[in-house]
Short mmCIF file of C-alpha atoms in Angstrom, two decimals:
data_model
loop_
_atom_site.label_atom_id
_atom_site.label_comp_id
_atom_site.label_asym_id
_atom_site.label_seq_id
_atom_site.Cartn_x
_atom_site.Cartn_y
_atom_site.Cartn_z
CA MET A 1 128.56 201.30 -24.94
CA SER A 2 128.02 205.00 -25.32
CA PRO A 3 125.87 207.02 -22.43
CA THR A 4 123.29 207.13 -24.97
CA ILE A 5 122.57 203.38 -25.53
CA VAL A 6 122.93 203.06 -22.13
CA MET A 7 120.38 205.29 -21.49
CA HIS A 8 117.73 203.88 -23.84
CA ALA A 9 118.11 200.26 -22.47
CA GLU A 10 117.53 201.80 -19.02
CA VAL A 11 114.34 203.46 -20.32
CA ALA A 12 113.36 200.21 -22.47
CA LEU A 13 114.15 198.36 -18.92
CA ALA A 14 111.95 200.64 -17.03
CA ILE A 15 109.00 200.37 -19.54
CA ALA A 16 109.10 196.33 -19.62
CA ARG A 17 108.50 196.42 -15.83
CA PHE A 18 105.05 198.27 -16.70
CA VAL A 19 104.11 195.15 -18.91
CA ALA A 20 102.03 192.58 -17.66
CA ALA A 21 101.66 189.70 -19.71
CA PRO A 22 104.85 187.69 -21.07
CA ASP A 23 103.64 187.61 -24.47
CA ASP A 24 103.19 191.45 -24.43
CA VAL A 25 106.87 191.35 -22.87
CA VAL A 26 108.36 189.28 -25.79
CA ARG A 27 106.31 191.09 -28.40
CA TYR A 28 107.88 194.72 -26.96
CA LEU A 29 111.32 193.10 -26.84
CA ARG A 30 111.44 192.08 -30.22
CA ALA A 31 110.34 195.58 -31.27
CA LEU A 32 113.11 197.53 -29.68
CA PRO A 33 115.96 198.56 -31.81
CA PRO A 34 118.92 196.40 -31.37
CA SER A 35 120.85 199.04 -30.15
CA TRP A 36 118.92 199.30 -27.04
CA MET A 37 119.26 195.23 -26.20
CA ASN A 38 121.20 195.23 -23.35
CA ALA A 39 122.43 191.91 -21.69
CA THR A 40 119.78 192.23 -19.26
CA LEU A 41 117.02 192.94 -21.73
CA MET A 42 118.92 190.07 -24.27
CA ALA A 43 118.83 187.60 -21.15
CA LEU A 44 115.01 188.26 -20.39
CA LEU A 45 114.10 187.60 -23.87
CA SER A 46 115.86 184.32 -23.98
CA LEU A 47 114.25 183.11 -20.63
CA LEU A 48 110.50 184.01 -22.43
CA GLU A 49 111.41 182.56 -25.51
CA THR A 50 112.96 178.95 -24.05
CA ALA A 51 111.30 178.42 -20.85
CA PHE A 52 107.60 178.32 -20.03
CA PRO A 53 106.48 182.20 -19.71
CA PRO A 54 104.37 182.22 -16.63
CA TRP A 55 107.36 180.88 -14.68
CA VAL A 56 109.36 183.63 -15.97
CA TRP A 57 107.49 186.94 -15.82
CA PRO A 58 106.40 188.94 -13.70
CA VAL A 59 108.18 186.76 -11.11
CA PRO A 60 110.40 184.10 -12.16
CA TRP A 61 110.32 180.76 -10.24
CA VAL A 62 113.76 180.14 -9.87
CA ASP A 63 113.67 176.55 -8.48
CA GLY A 64 111.13 175.73 -11.59
CA LEU A 65 113.45 177.05 -13.88
CA GLY A 66 116.27 174.87 -12.96
CA PRO A 67 119.83 175.34 -12.19
CA GLU A 68 120.35 175.28 -16.12
CA ALA A 69 118.77 178.59 -16.09
CA ALA A 70 120.48 180.25 -12.74
CA ASN A 71 123.07 182.16 -15.27
CA THR A 72 120.41 183.63 -17.31
CA ILE A 73 118.34 184.77 -14.64
CA SER A 74 121.25 186.41 -12.66
CA THR A 75 121.87 188.28 -15.88
CA ALA A 76 118.23 189.44 -16.22
CA LEU A 77 117.88 190.00 -12.38
CA PRO A 78 117.78 193.97 -12.60
CA ALA A 79 114.43 193.14 -14.97
CA PHE A 80 112.27 191.59 -11.82
CA SER A 81 111.04 193.18 -9.03
CA ALA A 82 110.60 189.87 -7.29
CA VAL A 83 112.01 186.19 -7.56
CA ARG A 84 109.76 183.19 -6.43
CA LEU A 85 111.99 180.58 -4.34
CA THR A 86 110.53 177.23 -3.45
CA SER A 87 113.58 176.15 -0.96
CA GLY A 88 114.85 178.50 1.43
CA MET A 89 116.83 181.67 0.80
CA ASP A 90 120.02 179.78 2.05
CA GLN A 91 119.76 177.55 -0.90
CA CYS A 92 119.05 180.34 -3.42
CA PRO A 93 121.49 179.77 -6.45
CA LEU A 94 121.57 183.58 -7.17
CA ALA A 95 123.18 186.63 -5.70
CA LEU A 96 120.25 188.85 -5.45
CA LEU A 97 120.08 192.59 -5.63
CA PRO A 98 119.51 194.99 -2.80
CA GLU A 99 116.11 195.95 -4.39
CA THR A 100 115.00 192.36 -5.15
CA ALA A 101 112.26 191.13 -3.17
CA VAL A 102 111.40 187.22 -2.71
CA ALA A 103 107.99 184.99 -2.83
CA LEU A 104 109.47 182.13 -0.40
CA ASP A 105 107.54 179.06 0.00
CA ILE A 106 110.21 177.11 2.17
CA VAL A 107 108.26 173.30 2.12
CA GLY A 108 106.70 173.44 -1.26
CA THR A 109 102.67 174.09 0.00
CA TRP A 110 101.58 176.30 -2.66
CA ASN A 111 98.89 173.41 -3.63
CA GLU A 112 97.72 172.97 -0.20
CA VAL A 113 99.00 169.04 -0.19
CA PRO A 114 101.05 168.72 3.27
CA CYS A 115 104.56 167.77 2.36
CA ASP A 116 106.50 164.92 4.39
CA ARG A 117 106.88 165.61 8.27
CA ILE A 118 110.25 167.65 8.15
CA SER A 119 110.90 169.80 11.17
CA TYR A 120 112.38 173.15 10.67
CA ALA A 121 114.32 173.69 13.91
CA VAL A 122 114.63 177.41 14.93
CA GLN A 123 118.27 178.28 13.58
CA ASP A 124 117.02 176.41 10.26
CA LEU A 125 113.97 178.73 10.17
CA SER A 126 116.35 181.60 10.62
CA ALA A 127 118.58 180.53 7.35
CA ALA A 128 115.73 179.60 5.35
CA LEU A 129 114.35 183.28 5.52
CA GLY A 130 117.95 184.70 5.20
CA PRO A 131 119.67 187.44 6.35
CA ARG A 132 117.42 190.11 4.90
CA PRO A 133 113.79 188.76 6.07
CA ASP A 134 112.51 192.32 5.02
CA ALA A 135 112.85 191.38 1.38
CA ILE A 136 110.47 188.55 1.66
CA VAL A 137 107.02 189.67 0.29
CA GLU A 138 105.22 186.57 0.04
CA LEU A 139 105.65 183.82 2.57
CA SER A 140 104.45 180.11 2.55
CA LEU A 141 105.41 178.03 5.45
CA GLN A 142 104.29 174.72 6.96
CA LEU A 143 104.27 174.67 10.90
CA LEU A 144 105.54 171.13 11.51
CA GLY A 145 106.68 169.27 14.57
CA LEU A 146 105.87 169.94 18.11
CA TYR A 147 106.55 173.98 17.77
CA ASP A 148 109.47 173.79 20.08
CA ASP A 149 110.94 177.17 21.49
CA LEU A 150 107.60 178.67 19.55
CA ALA A 151 108.70 182.18 21.10
CA SER A 152 111.70 182.47 19.26
CA GLN A 153 109.95 181.02 16.03
CA CYS A 154 107.31 183.97 16.28
CA ARG A 155 110.22 186.72 16.76
CA ILE A 156 112.05 185.10 13.82
CA LEU A 157 108.78 185.50 11.46
CA ALA A 158 107.91 188.95 12.98
CA SER A 159 111.21 190.10 11.45
CA CYS A 160 109.38 189.54 7.99
CA VAL A 161 107.94 193.21 8.23
CA ASN A 162 107.30 193.60 4.16
CA VAL A 163 105.00 190.26 3.54
CA ARG A 164 102.40 191.19 1.63
CA CYS A 165 100.62 188.00 1.23
CA ALA A 166 100.96 184.92 3.64
CA GLN A 167 99.99 181.04 3.45
CA LEU A 168 100.34 179.17 6.91
CA THR A 169 99.68 175.69 7.42
CA TRP A 170 99.23 173.74 10.33
CA LEU A 171 99.33 170.14 11.25
CA PRO A 172 96.94 168.84 13.73
CA GLU A 173 99.58 168.49 16.47
CA GLY A 174 100.08 171.59 18.77
CA VAL A 175 97.40 173.78 16.92
CA GLU A 176 95.65 174.46 19.83
CA SER A 177 98.78 175.97 21.69
CA SER A 178 100.66 177.29 18.55
CA LEU A 179 97.84 179.23 16.60
CA ASP A 180 96.85 182.42 18.97
CA PRO A 181 100.90 183.06 19.23
CA LEU A 182 101.17 182.78 15.42
CA VAL A 183 98.15 184.57 14.46
CA GLU A 184 99.14 187.42 16.80
CA THR A 185 102.52 187.39 14.88
CA LEU A 186 100.50 188.51 11.87
CA GLY A 187 100.11 191.83 13.54
CA SER A 188 104.07 192.20 12.99
CA TRP A 189 103.32 192.31 8.96
CA PRO A 190 101.79 195.79 8.70
CA ARG A 191 101.44 195.40 4.82
CA LEU A 192 99.85 192.15 4.95
CA ALA A 193 97.01 192.21 2.21
CA ALA A 194 96.38 188.59 1.66
CA VAL A 195 96.32 185.83 4.13
CA HIS A 196 95.67 181.97 3.67
CA LEU A 197 95.27 179.82 6.80
CA ILE A 198 95.09 175.97 6.85
CA VAL A 199 94.17 175.26 10.22
CA PRO A 200 92.36 171.79 11.62
CA CYS A 201 92.04 172.84 14.67
CA ALA A 202 89.32 171.22 16.98
CA GLU A 203 85.79 172.69 17.77
CA SER A 204 87.01 173.49 21.10
CA TYR A 205 88.93 176.62 19.78
CA ALA A 206 87.88 180.00 20.35
CA PRO A 207 89.05 182.45 17.55
CA ASN A 208 89.37 185.14 20.15
CA ALA A 209 93.19 186.02 18.78
CA LEU A 210 91.78 185.77 15.11
CA CYS A 211 89.10 188.15 15.82
CA ALA A 212 91.25 190.73 17.52
CA TRP A 213 93.77 190.66 14.48
CA LEU A 214 90.77 190.81 11.87
CA ALA A 215 89.76 194.18 14.11
CA SER A 216 93.27 195.81 13.63
CA SER A 217 94.22 194.85 10.02
CA THR A 218 93.99 196.17 6.61
CA VAL A 219 93.63 192.95 5.13
CA SER A 220 91.56 192.30 1.95
CA SER A 221 91.88 188.90 0.97
CA VAL A 222 91.38 185.97 3.72
CA ALA A 223 91.35 182.20 3.12
CA LEU A 224 90.33 179.84 5.77
CA ASP A 225 90.99 176.13 5.44
CA ASP A 226 89.65 173.08 7.64
CA MET A 227 88.57 175.34 10.51
CA ARG A 228 85.77 173.26 12.19
CA PHE A 229 84.26 175.88 15.21
CA THR A 230 81.20 175.65 17.42
CA PRO A 231 78.49 177.42 15.91
CA SER A 232 78.63 180.20 18.33
CA ALA A 233 82.49 180.68 17.93
CA ALA A 234 81.77 180.78 13.95
CA GLU A 235 79.12 183.62 14.26
CA VAL A 236 81.77 185.42 16.26
CA LEU A 237 84.50 185.08 13.26
CA VAL A 238 82.05 186.01 10.56
CA ASP A 239 80.74 188.98 12.38
CA ALA A 240 84.65 189.95 12.65
CA LEU A 241 85.26 189.20 9.08
CA PHE A 242 82.18 191.36 7.79
CA ALA A 243 83.06 194.26 10.25
CA SER A 244 86.29 194.85 8.21
CA ALA A 245 86.36 197.70 6.34
CA THR A 246 88.62 196.58 3.57
CA LEU A 247 88.13 193.02 3.07
CA ALA A 248 87.34 192.64 -0.52
CA ARG A 249 87.96 188.39 -1.03
CA LEU A 250 86.98 185.76 1.02
CA ALA A 251 87.32 181.89 0.65
CA LEU A 252 86.32 179.17 2.78
CA ARG A 253 87.23 175.45 2.11
CA HIS A 254 85.78 172.71 4.41
CA THR A 255 84.53 174.92 6.97
CA PRO A 256 81.22 174.18 7.23
CA VAL A 257 80.18 175.55 10.34
CA VAL A 258 81.67 179.23 9.29
CA ALA A 259 79.92 178.71 5.78
CA SER A 260 76.45 178.17 7.50
CA ALA A 261 77.36 181.36 9.96
CA LEU A 262 77.59 183.41 6.88
CA PHE A 263 73.92 182.77 6.06
CA ARG A 264 72.23 183.58 9.13
CA PRO A 265 69.11 185.34 8.33
CA ALA A 266 69.18 189.28 8.24
CA ARG A 267 72.74 189.07 7.84
CA ARG A 268 74.08 192.27 5.88
CA TRP A 269 76.69 191.58 3.66
CA PRO A 270 79.77 194.10 3.55
CA PRO A 271 79.69 196.66 0.51
CA SER A 272 83.55 195.93 0.29
CA LEU A 273 83.22 192.25 -0.35
CA GLN A 274 83.75 191.69 -4.47
CA SER A 275 84.74 187.88 -4.32
CA LEU A 276 83.25 184.93 -2.42
CA LYS A 277 84.81 181.23 -3.05
CA LEU A 278 83.29 178.31 -1.06
CA ALA A 279 84.35 174.58 -1.49
CA LEU A 280 82.35 172.19 0.08
CA ALA A 281 82.77 168.76 1.38
CA VAL A 282 80.46 165.97 0.73
CA ASP A 283 78.31 166.33 3.67
CA GLU A 284 77.52 170.23 3.03
CA CYS A 285 75.10 171.54 1.12
CA MET A 286 73.88 175.49 0.54
CA PRO A 287 70.42 175.56 0.45
CA MET A 288 68.26 177.84 -1.84
CA PHE A 289 67.50 180.50 1.13
CA ALA A 290 71.38 181.00 1.23
CA VAL A 291 71.74 181.50 -2.53
CA SER A 292 69.05 183.94 -2.57
CA GLN A 293 70.93 185.70 0.24
CA LEU A 294 73.82 186.66 -2.29
CA ARG A 295 71.51 188.60 -4.27
CA THR A 296 71.77 191.69 -1.68
CA ALA A 297 75.55 191.24 -2.14
CA LYS A 298 77.71 193.46 -4.18
CA LEU A 299 79.87 190.48 -5.31
CA GLN A 300 81.74 190.22 -8.67
CA SER A 301 83.19 186.81 -8.17
CA VAL A 302 80.96 183.82 -6.92
CA ASN A 303 83.01 180.56 -6.99
CA ILE A 304 81.04 177.43 -5.37
CA SER A 305 82.31 173.87 -5.46
CA SER A 306 81.10 170.57 -3.88
CA ASN A 307 82.04 167.00 -3.86
CA GLY A 308 79.02 165.65 -3.53
CA LEU A 309 75.93 168.40 -3.94
CA VAL A 310 74.76 168.72 -7.51
CA TYR A 311 73.29 172.14 -8.47
CA ASN A 312 70.44 172.77 -10.42
CA ALA A 313 69.56 175.68 -12.71
CA GLU A 314 67.33 177.37 -10.21
CA VAL A 315 70.99 178.14 -8.47
CA ILE A 316 72.36 179.54 -11.49
CA CYS A 317 69.28 181.55 -12.36
CA THR A 318 69.30 183.24 -9.01
CA LEU A 319 73.01 183.67 -8.55
CA LEU A 320 72.92 185.39 -12.20
CA GLU A 321 70.54 188.00 -10.16
CA ILE A 322 73.22 189.57 -8.59
CA PRO A 323 73.48 192.74 -10.57
CA THR A 324 77.41 193.15 -10.20
CA LEU A 325 78.63 189.75 -11.07
CA THR A 326 81.13 188.85 -13.78
CA LEU A 327 82.63 185.94 -12.72
CA LEU A 328 80.62 182.89 -11.85
CA ALA A 329 82.26 179.19 -11.33
CA LEU A 330 79.59 176.67 -9.75
CA ARG A 331 80.09 172.73 -10.25
CA PRO A 332 78.90 170.18 -10.49
CA MET A 333 75.40 171.11 -11.99
CA VAL A 334 72.59 169.86 -14.00
CA VAL A 335 70.77 172.44 -16.12
CA HIS A 336 67.39 171.19 -17.95
CA CYS A 337 66.29 174.80 -18.55
CA SER A 338 67.43 177.58 -20.92
CA LEU A 339 69.63 180.25 -18.98
CA PRO A 340 68.50 184.02 -19.08
CA GLN A 341 70.64 185.50 -21.78
CA VAL A 342 70.57 189.40 -20.24
CA SER A 343 72.03 188.01 -16.85
CA LEU A 344 74.47 185.52 -18.77
CA HIS A 345 75.83 189.03 -21.00
CA ARG A 346 77.33 190.37 -18.01
CA LEU A 347 79.67 187.73 -17.26
CA ARG A 348 83.31 187.93 -18.03
CA HIS A 349 84.43 184.47 -16.83
CA LEU A 350 81.95 181.20 -16.57
CA ASP A 351 82.83 178.08 -15.31
CA LEU A 352 80.34 175.35 -15.41
CA ALA A 353 82.66 172.25 -15.04
CA GLY A 354 81.13 168.71 -14.75
CA ALA A 355 77.73 170.42 -15.88
CA ALA A 356 75.00 168.10 -17.42
CA PHE A 357 73.02 170.16 -20.09
CA ASN A 358 69.77 169.48 -21.75
CA SER A 359 69.46 170.63 -25.35
CA ALA A 360 67.70 173.90 -24.49
CA ALA A 361 70.43 174.49 -21.59
CA PHE A 362 73.24 174.26 -23.86
CA ALA A 363 71.50 176.16 -26.84
CA SER A 364 71.31 179.13 -24.33
CA ILE A 365 75.53 178.47 -23.75
CA VAL A 366 75.64 178.58 -27.44
CA ALA A 367 73.44 181.43 -28.04
CA LEU A 368 75.74 183.42 -25.52
CA LEU A 369 78.89 182.75 -27.57
CA HIS A 370 77.41 184.11 -30.76
CA SER A 371 76.44 187.43 -29.02
CA THR A 372 78.20 188.15 -26.06
CA SER A 373 80.86 191.33 -26.23
CA GLU A 374 82.02 190.65 -22.56
CA LEU A 375 82.87 186.82 -22.07
CA GLU A 376 86.69 186.20 -21.83
CA THR A 377 86.84 182.66 -20.61
CA LEU A 378 84.43 179.50 -20.65
CA GLY A 379 85.28 176.36 -18.57
CA LEU A 380 83.75 173.04 -19.41
CA ARG A 381 85.94 170.57 -17.84
CA ARG A 382 84.24 167.15 -17.21
CA THR A 383 81.48 168.05 -19.09
CA GLU A 384 79.31 165.35 -21.42
CA LEU A 385 78.51 166.71 -24.79
CA THR A 386 76.70 165.06 -27.17
CA THR A 387 78.05 165.33 -30.85
CA GLY A 388 75.54 167.90 -31.96
CA GLN A 389 76.57 170.16 -28.97
CA PHE A 390 79.79 169.51 -29.55
CA ALA A 391 79.61 170.86 -33.18
CA SER A 392 77.53 173.50 -32.30
CA LEU A 393 79.86 174.89 -29.53
CA VAL A 394 82.81 174.56 -32.33
CA ASP A 395 80.92 176.85 -34.48
CA ALA A 396 80.03 179.30 -31.96
CA VAL A 397 83.67 179.32 -30.39
CA GLY A 398 85.42 180.66 -33.77
CA LEU A 399 82.96 183.81 -33.77
CA TRP A 400 83.33 183.98 -30.14
CA MET A 401 87.42 184.15 -30.04
CA GLY A 402 87.08 186.57 -33.14
CA ARG A 403 85.50 189.16 -30.49
CA CYS A 404 86.17 188.52 -27.07
CA GLY A 405 87.10 185.17 -26.33
CA THR A 406 90.57 184.21 -25.02
CA HIS A 407 90.23 181.00 -23.51
CA LEU A 408 88.07 177.54 -23.65
CA ASP A 409 88.55 174.89 -20.88
CA LEU A 410 87.46 171.60 -22.88
CA SER A 411 89.58 169.34 -20.59
CA ALA A 412 88.80 165.55 -19.73
CA THR A 413 85.67 165.95 -21.88
CA SER A 414 86.16 162.74 -23.59
CA LEU A 415 87.67 163.57 -27.17
CA GLY A 416 89.73 160.70 -27.14
CA ALA A 417 89.32 157.26 -28.23
CA ALA A 418 89.47 154.94 -25.26
CA ALA A 419 86.10 153.23 -24.39
CA PRO A 420 84.91 153.10 -20.84
CA ARG A 421 84.65 149.83 -18.96
CA GLY A 422 82.09 147.68 -19.40
CA TRP A 423 81.01 148.91 -23.14
CA ALA A 424 79.69 146.31 -25.31
CA LYS A 425 82.52 145.43 -28.11
CA ALA A 426 80.35 146.86 -31.06
CA ALA A 427 79.99 150.36 -28.88
CA SER A 428 83.77 150.06 -28.04
CA ALA A 429 84.45 149.56 -31.85
CA ALA A 430 82.53 152.73 -32.91
CA LEU A 431 83.73 155.19 -30.25
CA PRO A 432 86.84 155.98 -31.92
CA ALA A 433 85.65 156.95 -35.13
CA LEU A 434 83.08 159.02 -33.19
CA PHE A 435 85.73 160.99 -31.29
CA ARG A 436 88.10 161.22 -34.03
CA SER A 437 85.30 163.33 -35.88
CA ARG A 438 85.10 165.49 -32.59
CA VAL A 439 89.00 166.18 -32.85
CA ALA A 440 88.52 166.64 -36.69
CA LEU A 441 86.28 169.15 -36.20
CA LEU A 442 88.08 171.18 -33.91
CA ALA A 443 91.25 170.66 -36.04
CA SER A 444 89.43 172.30 -38.94
CA ALA A 445 88.23 175.41 -36.97
CA LEU A 446 91.61 176.16 -35.58
CA PRO A 447 93.12 178.61 -38.37
CA SER A 448 90.14 180.82 -38.31
CA MET A 449 90.79 181.67 -34.56
CA GLY A 450 93.25 183.84 -33.13
CA LYS A 451 93.29 186.55 -35.62
CA CYS A 452 93.09 189.36 -33.32
CA GLN A 453 94.66 188.24 -30.12
CA THR A 454 96.28 184.78 -28.66
CA VAL A 455 93.71 182.22 -27.40
CA SER A 456 93.94 179.30 -25.68
CA PHE A 457 92.56 175.66 -25.40
CA ASP A 458 92.80 173.15 -22.52
CA LEU A 459 92.54 169.80 -23.79
CA ARG A 460 94.43 168.13 -21.12
CA GLU A 461 93.04 164.36 -19.91
CA ASN A 462 91.41 163.76 -23.25
CA ARG A 463 93.18 160.37 -23.78
CA LEU A 464 93.84 161.61 -27.56
CA PRO A 465 95.47 158.71 -29.42
CA LEU A 466 98.70 159.72 -31.52
CA ASP A 467 97.06 160.70 -34.90
CA ALA A 468 94.44 162.70 -33.23
CA ALA A 469 97.20 164.80 -31.18
CA LYS A 470 99.05 164.89 -34.59
CA ALA A 471 96.06 166.49 -36.43
CA LEU A 472 95.43 169.12 -33.77
CA VAL A 473 99.21 169.85 -34.10
CA THR A 474 99.05 170.31 -37.68
CA ALA A 475 96.35 172.70 -37.74
CA LEU A 476 98.22 174.92 -35.78
CA ARG A 477 100.76 174.76 -38.37
CA HIS A 478 97.96 176.82 -40.67
CA SER A 479 96.84 178.80 -37.33
CA GLN A 480 97.89 182.30 -35.93
CA ASN A 481 98.00 183.19 -32.03
CA VAL A 482 96.47 179.79 -31.21
CA VAL A 483 97.98 177.52 -28.22
CA LEU A 484 96.96 174.32 -27.42
CA ASP A 485 97.61 172.12 -24.01
CA LEU A 486 97.65 168.72 -24.80
CA ALA A 487 99.05 167.19 -21.69
CA ASP A 488 97.89 163.78 -20.65
CA THR A 489 98.62 160.74 -18.27
CA GLY A 490 99.20 156.99 -18.55
CA ARG A 491 99.74 155.34 -21.81
CA PHE A 492 98.46 158.26 -23.64
CA ALA A 493 101.06 160.67 -22.29
CA VAL A 494 103.75 158.03 -24.15
CA HIS A 495 102.46 159.38 -27.55
CA MET A 496 104.07 162.94 -26.59
CA PRO A 497 107.63 162.66 -27.53
CA GLU A 498 106.70 161.65 -31.39
CA VAL A 499 103.88 164.55 -31.26
CA GLU A 500 106.56 166.88 -29.96
CA ALA A 501 108.91 165.77 -32.73
CA HIS A 502 105.96 166.18 -35.24
CA ALA A 503 105.53 169.89 -34.03
CA ARG A 504 108.95 170.94 -34.19
CA GLN A 505 109.23 169.53 -37.98
CA LEU A 506 106.08 171.74 -38.58
CA GLY A 507 107.47 174.56 -37.10
CA VAL A 508 104.87 174.57 -34.26
CA ARG A 509 106.16 175.73 -31.03
CA VAL A 510 106.72 173.34 -28.17
CA VAL A 511 106.51 174.15 -24.46
CA ALA A 512 107.17 170.93 -22.32
CA SER A 513 107.96 170.83 -18.77
CA SER A 514 107.66 167.81 -16.36
CA PHE A 515 105.44 170.07 -14.17
CA ARG A 516 103.20 171.58 -16.56
CA GLY A 517 102.69 169.09 -19.62
CA GLN A 518 102.66 169.90 -23.17
CA VAL A 519 101.88 172.84 -24.67
CA PHE A 520 101.80 174.03 -28.25
CA ALA A 521 101.58 177.18 -29.99
CA ALA A 522 101.14 178.20 -33.66
CA PRO A 523 104.34 179.43 -35.24
CA GLY A 524 105.36 182.71 -34.12
CA THR A 525 102.90 182.96 -30.87
CA PRO A 526 104.28 184.37 -28.01
CA ILE A 527 102.90 182.07 -24.91
CA SER A 528 101.48 183.90 -21.94
CA TYR A 529 99.00 180.79 -21.64
CA HIS A 530 98.72 178.97 -18.16
CA CYS A 531 96.20 177.24 -16.15
CA THR A 532 95.06 178.80 -12.79
CA ARG A 533 94.92 175.27 -10.89
CA ASP A 534 98.53 174.53 -11.46
CA HIS A 535 100.43 177.83 -11.58
CA PRO A 536 102.70 178.10 -8.52
CA ASP A 537 101.03 181.17 -6.69
CA ILE A 538 100.40 180.54 -3.14
CA LEU A 539 97.46 182.75 -3.27
CA LEU A 540 95.83 181.98 -6.78
CA ASP A 541 92.83 180.44 -5.01
CA LEU A 542 91.79 183.12 -2.56
#
């Protein structure tokens, strides 16, 4: 290969590293002159065209792509700044380059579900971190067993000096004796920007070490799980969090006392805080005075969910008064009034999963879709829509996606034909025709969407019968830049091989995997679609 061609390939590769979305990388590589495509670029394009793109770019998930992709990943390795491993470095099938960084999840805890109790001895931890612990930039680690030789483990972890994102999960045994030394180890990571601590600690624990670390760190994202402090300890911790000049994102899950301490009367919200996420347990609540306090914060993102509490329109209307707000996720909720259009028009992302609307409330959502120039994504997962509401939604979605919309979540919204248990026989017989008419309505609208940009629909868990799933895939044949996620479970998943065969026969692109489900795309559509709750990013929920 001539020096000029080599230079062209190197320049093309350097530019590719600055492209964020997988579909944009595919478009860029396809547009290059064939003579510029060296082995690295061809391997990268092959991965993006044959595997699930978000598992490839910008950081390839080596274990998710499987051993059959190892050789292709090795060839494409110069294109990646980092790789993701969900086994130890000692299990990595690749010969990593000196400049390759690593996102390491030693025991597979990215979905916050504790794995089996497999205890890592000190020497195993050292092997899992590998001979170059300074290459690790993300670390997810479950701290198991009885924490034998804790000092040695802390020394090993302290050698990971370039960690920028960390998730540490404790099991109940040994928390009190190990938490402080391991929190102090965080001080050995000067680049640490985001930390997620899952700590089922007792109320007797005093968070002195945690507060001391917060006072000296420059961390910008903090997520705390299962921390049940005394009220006085929670006040001290919140004071330390709010004293941070760098804290931009805060997430609390099942930390009721800490959540209550956030809303102490006259508390001043830090101007640096941009994102707040609260996941409340069944016995937790968020009174209106607390919601009202958020109006004084400079938040851009508010995400509040509860397993038991149902929010009303007063809550969402109050939150919409936050002048800087661009993302609102509130679930579940009951809305029985029209929502303020002026405030809604500031939003770029709106998630009302599990909501129940009356006609006036849903009409305000439809009106938003008809007129917004900002809203990019709308989440209506597990909402119960009447046939009239669904028809008005589909009518508005085409205009919205032609303007600014990119993603609509209609998962688990009963598009399928299965009748709920206990329905009368006559009603059960009428149900398939009703839901098939909804599928037909959506299918007929798909060809008019995606003209300017790739748009996606999450239709998972809708119990679609075979003919309904085929109808949607058939509509993709006549569509452009449209992606559908049709993954389902149980007896409805049995149809998927036949649906995939139907798609291939029509030239519709199929992306299927055991982890992700079934994703279908209109012919020629590069796929960058992914669903955040399934993506193997340990810090995505911060």
